[in-house]
Amino acid sequence: MPDPLISIPIPTITGREDLFNIAVDTYERTANVEIIPFHNLPGCGPAWAKGADIAKGEYIHFAADDIIMHPGWWRKAVTYCDQGFLPAARVVNTDGTLQSCGNNNMEMKEGAVPEFTRSPIVSRAQWEALAPLVKPFLLKAHYFTDN
């Protein structure tokens, strides 16, 4: 069975090309992805909303241009999506310290209910259910939407 297609709406701005290219490279090396780039939009939110609208994947991962993905990053996430959950990624800084795991600077146990996620991933069905609720917010959201 082939790996599922994961659509990746990823905003970036002029001056962050190196970060963007590293992020795209790690996505392409670690998963079956459709990269949907957006350049110089007024924020992450509009890119995420517009990207989700045109996404072809079974899953949609709302990304940022400064992410380095690790092998297998998507496996547990899609399993949880398939079970009806919205998983929160464990985000680690480049120095190895924890940035977030559903909450800032606090490790949460697997299965715990987080306050938020910095790097959302949803199934297509989940997006279709959530879009009417979150899309109006995303279309107005500025950068740091992913924080």
CSV table of C-alpha atoms in Angstrom, one decimal:
chain,number,residue,atom,x,y,z
A,1,MET,CA,0.0,0.0,0.0
A,2,PRO,CA,1.6,3.3,-1.0
A,3,ASP,CA,2.0,6.1,1.5
A,4,PRO,CA,-0.9,8.6,1.5
A,5,LEU,CA,-0.5,11.9,-0.3
A,6,ILE,CA,-0.1,14.8,2.2
A,7,SER,CA,-0.8,18.3,0.9
A,8,ILE,CA,1.4,20.9,2.4
A,9,PRO,CA,0.3,24.6,2.1
A,10,ILE,CA,3.5,26.4,3.0
A,11,PRO,CA,3.8,30.2,3.2
A,12,THR,CA,7.0,32.1,2.9
A,13,ILE,CA,8.2,35.6,2.3
A,14,THR,CA,11.1,37.2,0.4
A,15,GLY,CA,14.3,36.7,2.3
A,16,ARG,CA,13.5,33.3,3.6
A,17,GLU,CA,14.3,31.3,0.5
A,18,ASP,CA,17.0,29.2,2.2
A,19,LEU,CA,14.7,28.2,5.0
A,20,PHE,CA,11.9,27.5,2.6
A,21,ASN,CA,14.1,25.3,0.4
A,22,ILE,CA,15.3,23.3,3.4
A,23,ALA,CA,11.7,22.8,4.6
A,24,VAL,CA,10.6,21.6,1.2
A,25,ASP,CA,13.5,19.3,0.9
A,26,THR,CA,12.9,17.6,4.2
A,27,TYR,CA,9.2,17.2,3.4
A,28,GLU,CA,10.0,15.7,0.0
A,29,ARG,CA,12.5,13.3,1.5
A,30,THR,CA,10.3,12.1,4.4
A,31,ALA,CA,6.8,11.7,2.9
A,32,ASN,CA,4.6,11.5,-0.2
A,33,VAL,CA,3.8,15.2,-0.4
A,34,GLU,CA,2.2,17.8,-2.6
A,35,ILE,CA,3.9,21.1,-1.9
A,36,ILE,CA,1.6,24.1,-2.2
A,37,PRO,CA,3.8,27.2,-1.9
A,38,PHE,CA,2.6,30.7,-1.3
A,39,HIS,CA,4.9,33.7,-1.5
A,40,ASN,CA,4.4,37.1,0.2
A,41,LEU,CA,0.9,36.7,1.4
A,42,PRO,CA,-0.1,38.7,4.4
A,43,GLY,CA,0.2,35.7,6.7
A,44,CYS,CA,0.2,32.0,7.3
A,45,GLY,CA,-3.6,31.8,7.7
A,46,PRO,CA,-4.5,33.0,4.2
A,47,ALA,CA,-1.9,30.5,2.7
A,48,TRP,CA,-3.3,27.7,4.8
A,49,ALA,CA,-6.9,28.4,3.9
A,50,LYS,CA,-6.2,28.9,0.2
A,51,GLY,CA,-3.9,25.8,0.1
A,52,ALA,CA,-6.5,23.6,1.7
A,53,ASP,CA,-9.0,24.7,-0.9
A,54,ILE,CA,-6.8,23.4,-3.8
A,55,ALA,CA,-5.1,20.5,-1.9
A,56,LYS,CA,-5.3,17.1,-3.6
A,57,GLY,CA,-4.0,15.0,-0.7
A,58,GLU,CA,-5.8,12.6,1.7
A,59,TYR,CA,-4.3,14.7,4.5
A,60,ILE,CA,-3.5,18.4,4.8
A,61,HIS,CA,-0.5,19.6,6.9
A,62,PHE,CA,-0.4,23.3,7.5
A,63,ALA,CA,3.3,24.1,7.5
A,64,ALA,CA,5.7,26.9,8.0
A,65,ASP,CA,8.9,27.7,6.1
A,66,ASP,CA,11.2,27.1,9.0
A,67,ILE,CA,10.4,23.4,9.7
A,68,ILE,CA,12.7,20.5,9.4
A,69,MET,CA,10.8,17.2,9.2
A,70,HIS,CA,12.1,13.9,10.5
A,71,PRO,CA,11.6,10.5,8.9
A,72,GLY,CA,8.2,9.0,9.8
A,73,TRP,CA,6.8,12.3,11.1
A,74,TRP,CA,3.5,11.8,9.5
A,75,ARG,CA,2.7,8.1,10.5
A,76,LYS,CA,1.2,8.6,14.0
A,77,ALA,CA,-0.4,11.9,12.9
A,78,VAL,CA,-2.4,10.3,10.1
A,79,THR,CA,-3.3,7.3,12.4
A,80,TYR,CA,-4.8,9.8,14.9
A,81,CYS,CA,-6.5,11.7,12.2
A,82,ASP,CA,-8.1,8.5,11.0
A,83,GLN,CA,-9.4,7.9,14.5
A,84,GLY,CA,-11.0,11.4,14.5
A,85,PHE,CA,-8.4,13.3,16.5
A,86,LEU,CA,-6.5,16.4,15.7
A,87,PRO,CA,-2.9,15.6,16.6
A,88,ALA,CA,-0.5,18.1,18.0
A,89,ALA,CA,3.1,17.8,16.8
A,90,ARG,CA,6.1,17.7,19.0
A,91,VAL,CA,8.1,20.7,17.9
A,92,VAL,CA,11.8,20.7,18.9
A,93,ASN,CA,14.2,23.7,18.5
A,94,THR,CA,17.4,23.3,16.6
A,95,ASP,CA,19.3,23.0,19.9
A,96,GLY,CA,17.2,20.0,20.9
A,97,THR,CA,15.0,21.8,23.5
A,98,LEU,CA,11.2,21.4,23.4
A,99,GLN,CA,9.3,24.3,21.8
A,100,SER,CA,5.9,22.8,22.1
A,101,CYS,CA,4.0,19.6,22.3
A,102,GLY,CA,0.4,20.9,22.4
A,103,ASN,CA,1.5,23.4,25.1
A,104,ASN,CA,4.5,25.7,25.2
A,105,ASN,CA,7.6,24.2,26.7
A,106,MET,CA,5.8,21.4,28.3
A,107,GLU,CA,5.9,17.7,27.2
A,108,MET,CA,2.4,16.2,27.0
A,109,LYS,CA,1.7,12.4,27.2
A,110,GLU,CA,0.6,10.8,24.0
A,111,GLY,CA,-3.2,11.0,23.8
A,112,ALA,CA,-3.5,14.1,26.1
A,113,VAL,CA,-5.8,16.9,24.9
A,114,PRO,CA,-3.6,19.9,23.9
A,115,GLU,CA,-4.5,23.5,24.0
A,116,PHE,CA,-3.3,24.1,20.5
A,117,THR,CA,-0.9,22.8,17.8
A,118,ARG,CA,1.8,24.8,16.0
A,119,SER,CA,1.8,22.5,13.0
A,120,PRO,CA,-1.8,21.2,12.4
A,121,ILE,CA,-2.5,18.1,10.2
A,122,VAL,CA,-6.0,17.0,9.3
A,123,SER,CA,-7.6,14.5,7.1
A,124,ARG,CA,-9.6,15.8,4.1
A,125,ALA,CA,-12.9,14.9,5.9
A,126,GLN,CA,-11.7,16.7,9.0
A,127,TRP,CA,-10.9,19.8,7.0
A,128,GLU,CA,-14.2,19.8,5.3
A,129,ALA,CA,-16.0,19.7,8.7
A,130,LEU,CA,-13.7,22.3,10.2
A,131,ALA,CA,-13.4,24.7,7.3
A,132,PRO,CA,-16.6,26.6,7.8
A,133,LEU,CA,-15.6,27.3,11.4
A,134,VAL,CA,-11.9,28.2,11.0
A,135,LYS,CA,-11.5,29.5,7.4
A,136,PRO,CA,-12.9,33.0,8.2
A,137,PHE,CA,-10.3,33.3,11.0
A,138,LEU,CA,-7.5,32.0,8.8
A,139,LEU,CA,-8.2,34.3,5.9
A,140,LYS,CA,-7.6,37.3,8.3
A,141,ALA,CA,-4.8,35.8,10.4
A,142,HIS,CA,-1.3,37.3,10.1
A,143,TYR,CA,2.1,35.7,10.6
A,144,PHE,CA,2.6,33.8,13.9
A,145,THR,CA,-0.6,31.9,13.1
A,146,ASP,CA,1.6,28.9,13.6
A,147,ASN,CA,2.7,30.1,17.1
